[in-house]
Amino acid sequence: MFPPIRKMADAARRARYLEALGIDVWVPRHPRAEPVVAPAAAPGDLASPDWPALRAFVSDCTRCALHQGRTQTVFGVGDTAARWMVVGEAPGADEDRQGEPFVGAAGQLLNSMLAAIELPRETVYITNILKCRPPNNRDPRPEEVSECLPYLHRQAALLRPQIILALGRVAAQNLLGTDWTLSKLRGTVHHFGPLNTPVVVTYHPAYLLRSPGEKRKAWEDLKFARRVFAELTPAA
Ligand code: URA
């Protein structure tokens, strides 16, 4: 029996995206299961804003020194009814200039990664742990994360995503409040915030650009995330 036409078209499209990712086979993976404790909720002063108010609040933020070097804040982009939230580390130079997350080379690869699991960029909500660019793209400092994380908590509370995809060690560790390594965090469903939103962790696309040999593992993570989402939302 042949697969239905639509399924064949989807498979062909996915094969093209996988080719762009440099990946050619499907590899089954078996999740480990060891959840990490979720961090605290947003403080009271951020408990009520809606999307426009929160965006305005963030654009005026001076809670840490990063505001001094920014061109603008990078709040987030995408469908505010999305079921998938994608969380990166912090804006880079391109994002700082354009005011949108993941618009540079890493963003192009992220778009291909999402498309490979049939999630066009505009159907998800994309944001970062930090809303301002750290100088020379250095890692976020703990005090910067603690000032900025309440914004992400509020974004998650407004969006109420079914699943969060965390990109890279820095995003994952700060989202989950852990110092576990990325390899330990991969392949397990973690949880974020008071809504206990499921979190799946994968490599950061900028890392994959530097280490293309790891793309196969990222593809395993994406399939795992898609499976977790499908299991959590059977009607999707
Ligand atoms: N890297 C990130 O973590 N976020 C961006 O928005 C761009 C690059």
mmCIF file of C-alpha atoms and ligand atoms in Angstrom:
data_model
loop_
_atom_site.group_PDB
_atom_site.id
_atom_site.type_symbol
_atom_site.label_atom_id
_atom_site.label_comp_id
_atom_site.label_asym_id
_atom_site.label_seq_id
_atom_site.Cartn_x
_atom_site.Cartn_y
_atom_site.Cartn_z
ATOM 1 C CA MET A 1 0.000 0.000 0.000
ATOM 2 C CA PHE A 2 1.327 3.478 -0.945
ATOM 3 C CA PRO A 3 1.351 6.360 1.563
ATOM 4 C CA PRO A 4 -1.251 9.088 0.951
ATOM 5 C CA ILE A 5 -0.132 11.869 -1.446
ATOM 6 C CA ARG A 6 0.054 14.519 1.303
ATOM 7 C CA LYS A 7 2.259 12.280 3.445
ATOM 8 C CA MET A 8 4.555 11.732 0.465
ATOM 9 C CA ALA A 9 4.798 15.498 -0.154
ATOM 10 C CA ASP A 10 5.569 16.085 3.533
ATOM 11 C CA ALA A 11 8.231 13.400 3.450
ATOM 12 C CA ALA A 12 9.820 14.942 0.348
ATOM 13 C CA ARG A 13 9.796 18.388 1.944
ATOM 14 C CA ARG A 14 11.325 17.010 5.141
ATOM 15 C CA ALA A 15 14.003 15.227 3.109
ATOM 16 C CA ARG A 16 14.961 18.574 1.526
ATOM 17 C CA TYR A 17 15.247 20.222 4.940
ATOM 18 C CA LEU A 18 17.263 17.315 6.253
ATOM 19 C CA GLU A 19 19.576 17.703 3.294
ATOM 20 C CA ALA A 20 19.985 21.397 4.236
ATOM 21 C CA LEU A 21 20.807 20.231 7.752
ATOM 22 C CA GLY A 22 23.346 17.774 6.368
ATOM 23 C CA ILE A 23 21.409 14.808 7.783
ATOM 24 C CA ASP A 24 20.325 11.829 5.776
ATOM 25 C CA VAL A 25 18.813 9.146 8.010
ATOM 26 C CA TRP A 26 16.289 8.762 10.786
ATOM 27 C CA VAL A 27 17.770 7.419 14.027
ATOM 28 C CA PRO A 28 15.368 6.136 16.704
ATOM 29 C CA ARG A 29 16.127 7.341 20.199
ATOM 30 C CA HIS A 30 14.889 6.253 23.591
ATOM 31 C CA PRO A 31 14.373 9.035 26.085
ATOM 32 C CA ARG A 32 15.885 8.945 29.533
ATOM 33 C CA ALA A 33 13.593 10.352 32.189
ATOM 34 C CA GLU A 34 14.987 12.432 35.025
ATOM 35 C CA PRO A 35 13.159 15.734 35.513
ATOM 36 C CA VAL A 36 14.895 18.799 36.946
ATOM 37 C CA VAL A 37 13.271 21.084 39.515
ATOM 38 C CA ALA A 38 11.727 24.221 37.951
ATOM 39 C CA PRO A 39 12.936 27.719 38.992
ATOM 40 C CA ALA A 40 10.802 30.321 40.768
ATOM 41 C CA ALA A 41 7.975 32.227 39.075
ATOM 42 C CA ALA A 42 8.102 35.854 37.887
ATOM 43 C CA PRO A 43 8.082 38.527 40.607
ATOM 44 C CA GLY A 44 4.894 40.414 41.376
ATOM 45 C CA ASP A 45 5.714 43.521 39.329
ATOM 46 C CA LEU A 46 5.524 41.446 36.149
ATOM 47 C CA ALA A 47 2.512 39.377 37.084
ATOM 48 C CA SER A 48 -0.069 41.239 35.043
ATOM 49 C CA PRO A 49 1.184 42.871 31.784
ATOM 50 C CA ASP A 50 -0.264 41.696 28.467
ATOM 51 C CA TRP A 51 1.981 41.268 25.391
ATOM 52 C CA PRO A 52 2.190 44.971 24.395
ATOM 53 C CA ALA A 53 2.725 46.100 27.999
ATOM 54 C CA LEU A 54 5.391 43.470 28.568
ATOM 55 C CA ARG A 55 7.181 44.389 25.330
ATOM 56 C CA ALA A 56 7.153 48.073 26.357
ATOM 57 C CA PHE A 57 8.368 47.167 29.847
ATOM 58 C CA VAL A 58 11.279 45.193 28.379
ATOM 59 C CA SER A 59 12.206 47.875 25.846
ATOM 60 C CA ASP A 60 12.674 50.373 28.712
ATOM 61 C CA CYS A 61 14.570 47.917 30.932
ATOM 62 C CA THR A 62 17.665 49.145 32.754
ATOM 63 C CA ARG A 63 17.809 46.351 35.349
ATOM 64 C CA CYS A 64 21.339 45.302 34.390
ATOM 65 C CA ALA A 65 24.356 46.928 32.756
ATOM 66 C CA LEU A 66 23.662 45.352 29.357
ATOM 67 C CA HIS A 67 21.204 48.127 28.555
ATOM 68 C CA GLN A 68 24.160 50.513 28.205
ATOM 69 C CA GLY A 69 25.575 48.703 25.171
ATOM 70 C CA ARG A 70 22.433 47.672 23.348
ATOM 71 C CA THR A 71 21.058 49.125 20.126
ATOM 72 C CA GLN A 72 17.649 47.863 21.214
ATOM 73 C CA THR A 73 16.103 45.062 23.237
ATOM 74 C CA VAL A 74 15.261 41.811 21.454
ATOM 75 C CA PHE A 75 11.951 40.775 22.946
ATOM 76 C CA GLY A 76 10.781 37.795 20.907
ATOM 77 C CA VAL A 77 9.052 36.976 17.652
ATOM 78 C CA GLY A 78 6.365 34.683 16.350
ATOM 79 C CA ASP A 79 2.850 33.516 16.904
ATOM 80 C CA THR A 80 1.572 34.543 20.342
ATOM 81 C CA ALA A 81 -0.821 31.575 20.119
ATOM 82 C CA ALA A 82 2.033 29.167 19.284
ATOM 83 C CA ARG A 83 2.205 25.783 20.983
ATOM 84 C CA TRP A 84 5.991 25.672 20.668
ATOM 85 C CA MET A 85 8.292 28.143 22.425
ATOM 86 C CA VAL A 86 11.921 28.177 21.318
ATOM 87 C CA VAL A 87 14.441 29.667 23.743
ATOM 88 C CA GLY A 88 17.988 30.683 22.850
ATOM 89 C CA GLU A 89 20.731 32.332 24.841
ATOM 90 C CA ALA A 90 20.986 36.032 24.004
ATOM 91 C CA PRO A 91 20.913 38.333 20.985
ATOM 92 C CA GLY A 92 24.029 38.579 18.819
ATOM 93 C CA ALA A 93 25.120 41.512 16.675
ATOM 94 C CA ASP A 94 22.534 40.905 13.920
ATOM 95 C CA GLU A 95 19.726 40.515 16.425
ATOM 96 C CA ASP A 96 20.781 43.634 18.343
ATOM 97 C CA ARG A 97 20.688 45.577 15.055
ATOM 98 C CA GLN A 98 17.369 44.176 13.815
ATOM 99 C CA GLY A 99 15.520 43.727 17.116
ATOM 100 C CA GLU A 100 14.513 40.158 16.290
ATOM 101 C CA PRO A 101 15.925 36.876 17.665
ATOM 102 C CA PHE A 102 17.785 34.441 15.432
ATOM 103 C CA VAL A 103 18.081 36.493 12.271
ATOM 104 C CA GLY A 104 21.774 35.765 11.534
ATOM 105 C CA ALA A 105 23.447 32.592 10.277
ATOM 106 C CA ALA A 106 22.368 30.625 13.357
ATOM 107 C CA GLY A 107 18.819 31.803 12.683
ATOM 108 C CA GLN A 108 18.935 30.382 9.158
ATOM 109 C CA LEU A 109 19.952 27.016 10.549
ATOM 110 C CA LEU A 110 17.295 27.254 13.270
ATOM 111 C CA ASN A 111 14.691 27.832 10.554
ATOM 112 C CA SER A 112 15.846 24.644 8.790
ATOM 113 C CA MET A 113 15.828 22.688 12.051
ATOM 114 C CA LEU A 114 12.256 23.779 12.759
ATOM 115 C CA ALA A 115 11.140 23.142 9.191
ATOM 116 C CA ALA A 116 12.575 19.612 9.459
ATOM 117 C CA ILE A 117 9.901 18.887 12.062
ATOM 118 C CA GLU A 118 7.273 20.717 10.022
ATOM 119 C CA LEU A 119 7.318 23.864 12.115
ATOM 120 C CA PRO A 120 7.743 26.933 9.899
ATOM 121 C CA ARG A 121 9.430 29.727 11.900
ATOM 122 C CA GLU A 122 6.260 31.839 11.938
ATOM 123 C CA THR A 123 4.278 29.068 13.665
ATOM 124 C CA VAL A 124 6.445 29.055 16.823
ATOM 125 C CA TYR A 125 7.388 31.730 19.348
ATOM 126 C CA ILE A 126 11.128 32.456 19.552
ATOM 127 C CA THR A 127 12.893 34.325 22.321
ATOM 128 C CA ASN A 128 16.076 34.293 24.406
ATOM 129 C CA ILE A 129 17.090 34.078 28.065
ATOM 130 C CA LEU A 130 18.565 37.593 27.774
ATOM 131 C CA LYS A 131 16.809 40.378 25.894
ATOM 132 C CA CYS A 132 20.007 42.455 25.437
ATOM 133 C CA ARG A 133 23.218 41.562 23.665
ATOM 134 C CA PRO A 134 26.196 40.737 25.920
ATOM 135 C CA PRO A 135 29.401 42.432 24.690
ATOM 136 C CA ASN A 136 31.438 40.291 22.277
ATOM 137 C CA ASN A 137 28.767 37.583 22.608
ATOM 138 C CA ARG A 138 30.163 36.457 25.962
ATOM 139 C CA ASP A 139 28.084 34.122 28.133
ATOM 140 C CA PRO A 140 25.333 35.765 30.190
ATOM 141 C CA ARG A 141 26.347 36.568 33.771
ATOM 142 C CA PRO A 142 24.243 35.227 36.662
ATOM 143 C CA GLU A 143 23.096 38.716 37.697
ATOM 144 C CA GLU A 144 21.998 39.463 34.104
ATOM 145 C CA VAL A 145 20.037 36.225 33.969
ATOM 146 C CA SER A 146 18.357 36.831 37.297
ATOM 147 C CA GLU A 147 17.230 40.311 36.214
ATOM 148 C CA CYS A 148 15.996 39.128 32.793
ATOM 149 C CA LEU A 149 14.481 35.715 33.529
ATOM 150 C CA PRO A 150 11.235 37.162 34.941
ATOM 151 C CA TYR A 151 10.497 38.472 31.424
ATOM 152 C CA LEU A 152 10.776 34.967 30.037
ATOM 153 C CA HIS A 153 8.531 33.657 32.806
ATOM 154 C CA ARG A 154 5.933 36.263 31.875
ATOM 155 C CA GLN A 155 6.244 35.452 28.166
ATOM 156 C CA ALA A 156 5.672 31.769 28.999
ATOM 157 C CA ALA A 157 2.695 32.652 31.202
ATOM 158 C CA LEU A 158 1.120 34.652 28.356
ATOM 159 C CA LEU A 159 1.906 32.095 25.665
ATOM 160 C CA ARG A 160 1.189 28.942 27.685
ATOM 161 C CA PRO A 161 3.145 26.793 25.221
ATOM 162 C CA GLN A 162 2.698 23.028 25.150
ATOM 163 C CA ILE A 163 6.459 22.537 24.864
ATOM 164 C CA ILE A 164 9.674 24.550 25.094
ATOM 165 C CA LEU A 165 12.697 23.751 22.943
ATOM 166 C CA ALA A 166 15.845 25.010 24.681
ATOM 167 C CA LEU A 167 18.763 25.744 22.367
ATOM 168 C CA GLY A 168 22.187 25.055 23.828
ATOM 169 C CA ARG A 169 23.778 24.662 27.237
ATOM 170 C CA VAL A 170 23.391 28.267 28.387
ATOM 171 C CA ALA A 171 19.694 28.464 27.551
ATOM 172 C CA ALA A 172 18.979 25.052 29.037
ATOM 173 C CA GLN A 173 20.924 25.550 32.255
ATOM 174 C CA ASN A 174 19.357 28.943 32.942
ATOM 175 C CA LEU A 175 15.836 27.828 32.033
ATOM 176 C CA LEU A 176 16.074 24.789 34.239
ATOM 177 C CA GLY A 177 18.206 26.221 37.023
ATOM 178 C CA THR A 178 20.786 23.474 36.765
ATOM 179 C CA ASP A 179 24.473 23.060 36.039
ATOM 180 C CA TRP A 180 23.999 19.731 34.275
ATOM 181 C CA THR A 181 25.921 19.386 31.038
ATOM 182 C CA LEU A 182 24.108 19.550 27.723
ATOM 183 C CA SER A 183 24.744 15.881 27.076
ATOM 184 C CA LYS A 184 23.113 15.032 30.397
ATOM 185 C CA LEU A 185 20.162 17.326 29.693
ATOM 186 C CA ARG A 186 19.452 15.959 26.196
ATOM 187 C CA GLY A 187 16.910 13.193 25.667
ATOM 188 C CA THR A 188 14.894 13.868 28.836
ATOM 189 C CA VAL A 189 11.704 15.843 29.389
ATOM 190 C CA HIS A 190 12.354 18.618 31.917
ATOM 191 C CA HIS A 191 9.838 21.185 33.181
ATOM 192 C CA PHE A 192 9.774 24.970 33.373
ATOM 193 C CA GLY A 193 7.879 27.387 35.573
ATOM 194 C CA PRO A 194 4.664 27.183 37.554
ATOM 195 C CA LEU A 195 2.818 25.674 34.594
ATOM 196 C CA ASN A 196 5.343 22.826 34.504
ATOM 197 C CA THR A 197 5.794 23.303 30.774
ATOM 198 C CA PRO A 198 7.716 20.372 29.250
ATOM 199 C CA VAL A 199 11.204 21.321 28.059
ATOM 200 C CA VAL A 200 13.345 19.443 25.554
ATOM 201 C CA VAL A 201 16.980 20.438 25.132
ATOM 202 C CA THR A 202 19.071 20.408 21.968
ATOM 203 C CA TYR A 203 22.233 21.960 20.598
ATOM 204 C CA HIS A 204 22.456 25.657 19.804
ATOM 205 C CA PRO A 205 22.434 26.232 16.030
ATOM 206 C CA ALA A 206 25.568 28.423 16.301
ATOM 207 C CA TYR A 207 27.352 25.432 17.850
ATOM 208 C CA LEU A 208 26.062 23.202 15.053
ATOM 209 C CA LEU A 209 27.499 25.625 12.486
ATOM 210 C CA ARG A 210 30.891 25.205 14.168
ATOM 211 C CA SER A 211 30.467 21.447 14.734
ATOM 212 C CA PRO A 212 28.381 20.084 11.844
ATOM 213 C CA GLY A 213 29.209 16.533 12.951
ATOM 214 C CA GLU A 214 26.748 17.032 15.839
ATOM 215 C CA LYS A 215 23.778 17.738 13.543
ATOM 216 C CA ARG A 216 22.733 14.106 13.605
ATOM 217 C CA LYS A 217 22.315 14.298 17.387
ATOM 218 C CA ALA A 218 20.341 17.522 17.027
ATOM 219 C CA TRP A 219 18.057 15.726 14.613
ATOM 220 C CA GLU A 220 17.502 13.007 17.217
ATOM 221 C CA ASP A 221 16.567 15.742 19.714
ATOM 222 C CA LEU A 222 14.134 17.344 17.276
ATOM 223 C CA LYS A 223 12.412 14.034 16.640
ATOM 224 C CA PHE A 224 12.280 13.437 20.382
ATOM 225 C CA ALA A 225 10.714 16.878 20.918
ATOM 226 C CA ARG A 226 8.164 16.226 18.203
ATOM 227 C CA ARG A 227 7.293 12.892 19.781
ATOM 228 C CA VAL A 228 6.946 14.449 23.243
ATOM 229 C CA PHE A 229 4.678 17.124 21.783
ATOM 230 C CA ALA A 230 2.555 14.533 19.936
ATOM 231 C CA GLU A 231 2.212 12.423 23.081
ATOM 232 C CA LEU A 232 1.251 15.404 25.221
ATOM 233 C CA THR A 233 -1.220 16.770 22.699
ATOM 234 C CA PRO A 234 -2.783 13.724 20.994
ATOM 235 C CA ALA A 235 -5.294 15.870 19.091
ATOM 236 C CA ALA A 236 -2.526 18.048 17.534
HETATM 237 N N1 URA B 1 21.895 33.196 19.371
HETATM 238 C C1 URA B 1 20.948 33.200 20.336
HETATM 239 O O1 URA B 1 21.053 32.488 21.320
HETATM 240 N N2 URA B 1 19.907 33.985 20.173
HETATM 241 C C2 URA B 1 19.741 34.758 19.109
HETATM 242 O O2 URA B 1 18.728 35.450 19.037
HETATM 243 C C3 URA B 1 20.726 34.726 18.108
HETATM 244 C C4 URA B 1 21.788 33.937 18.256
#
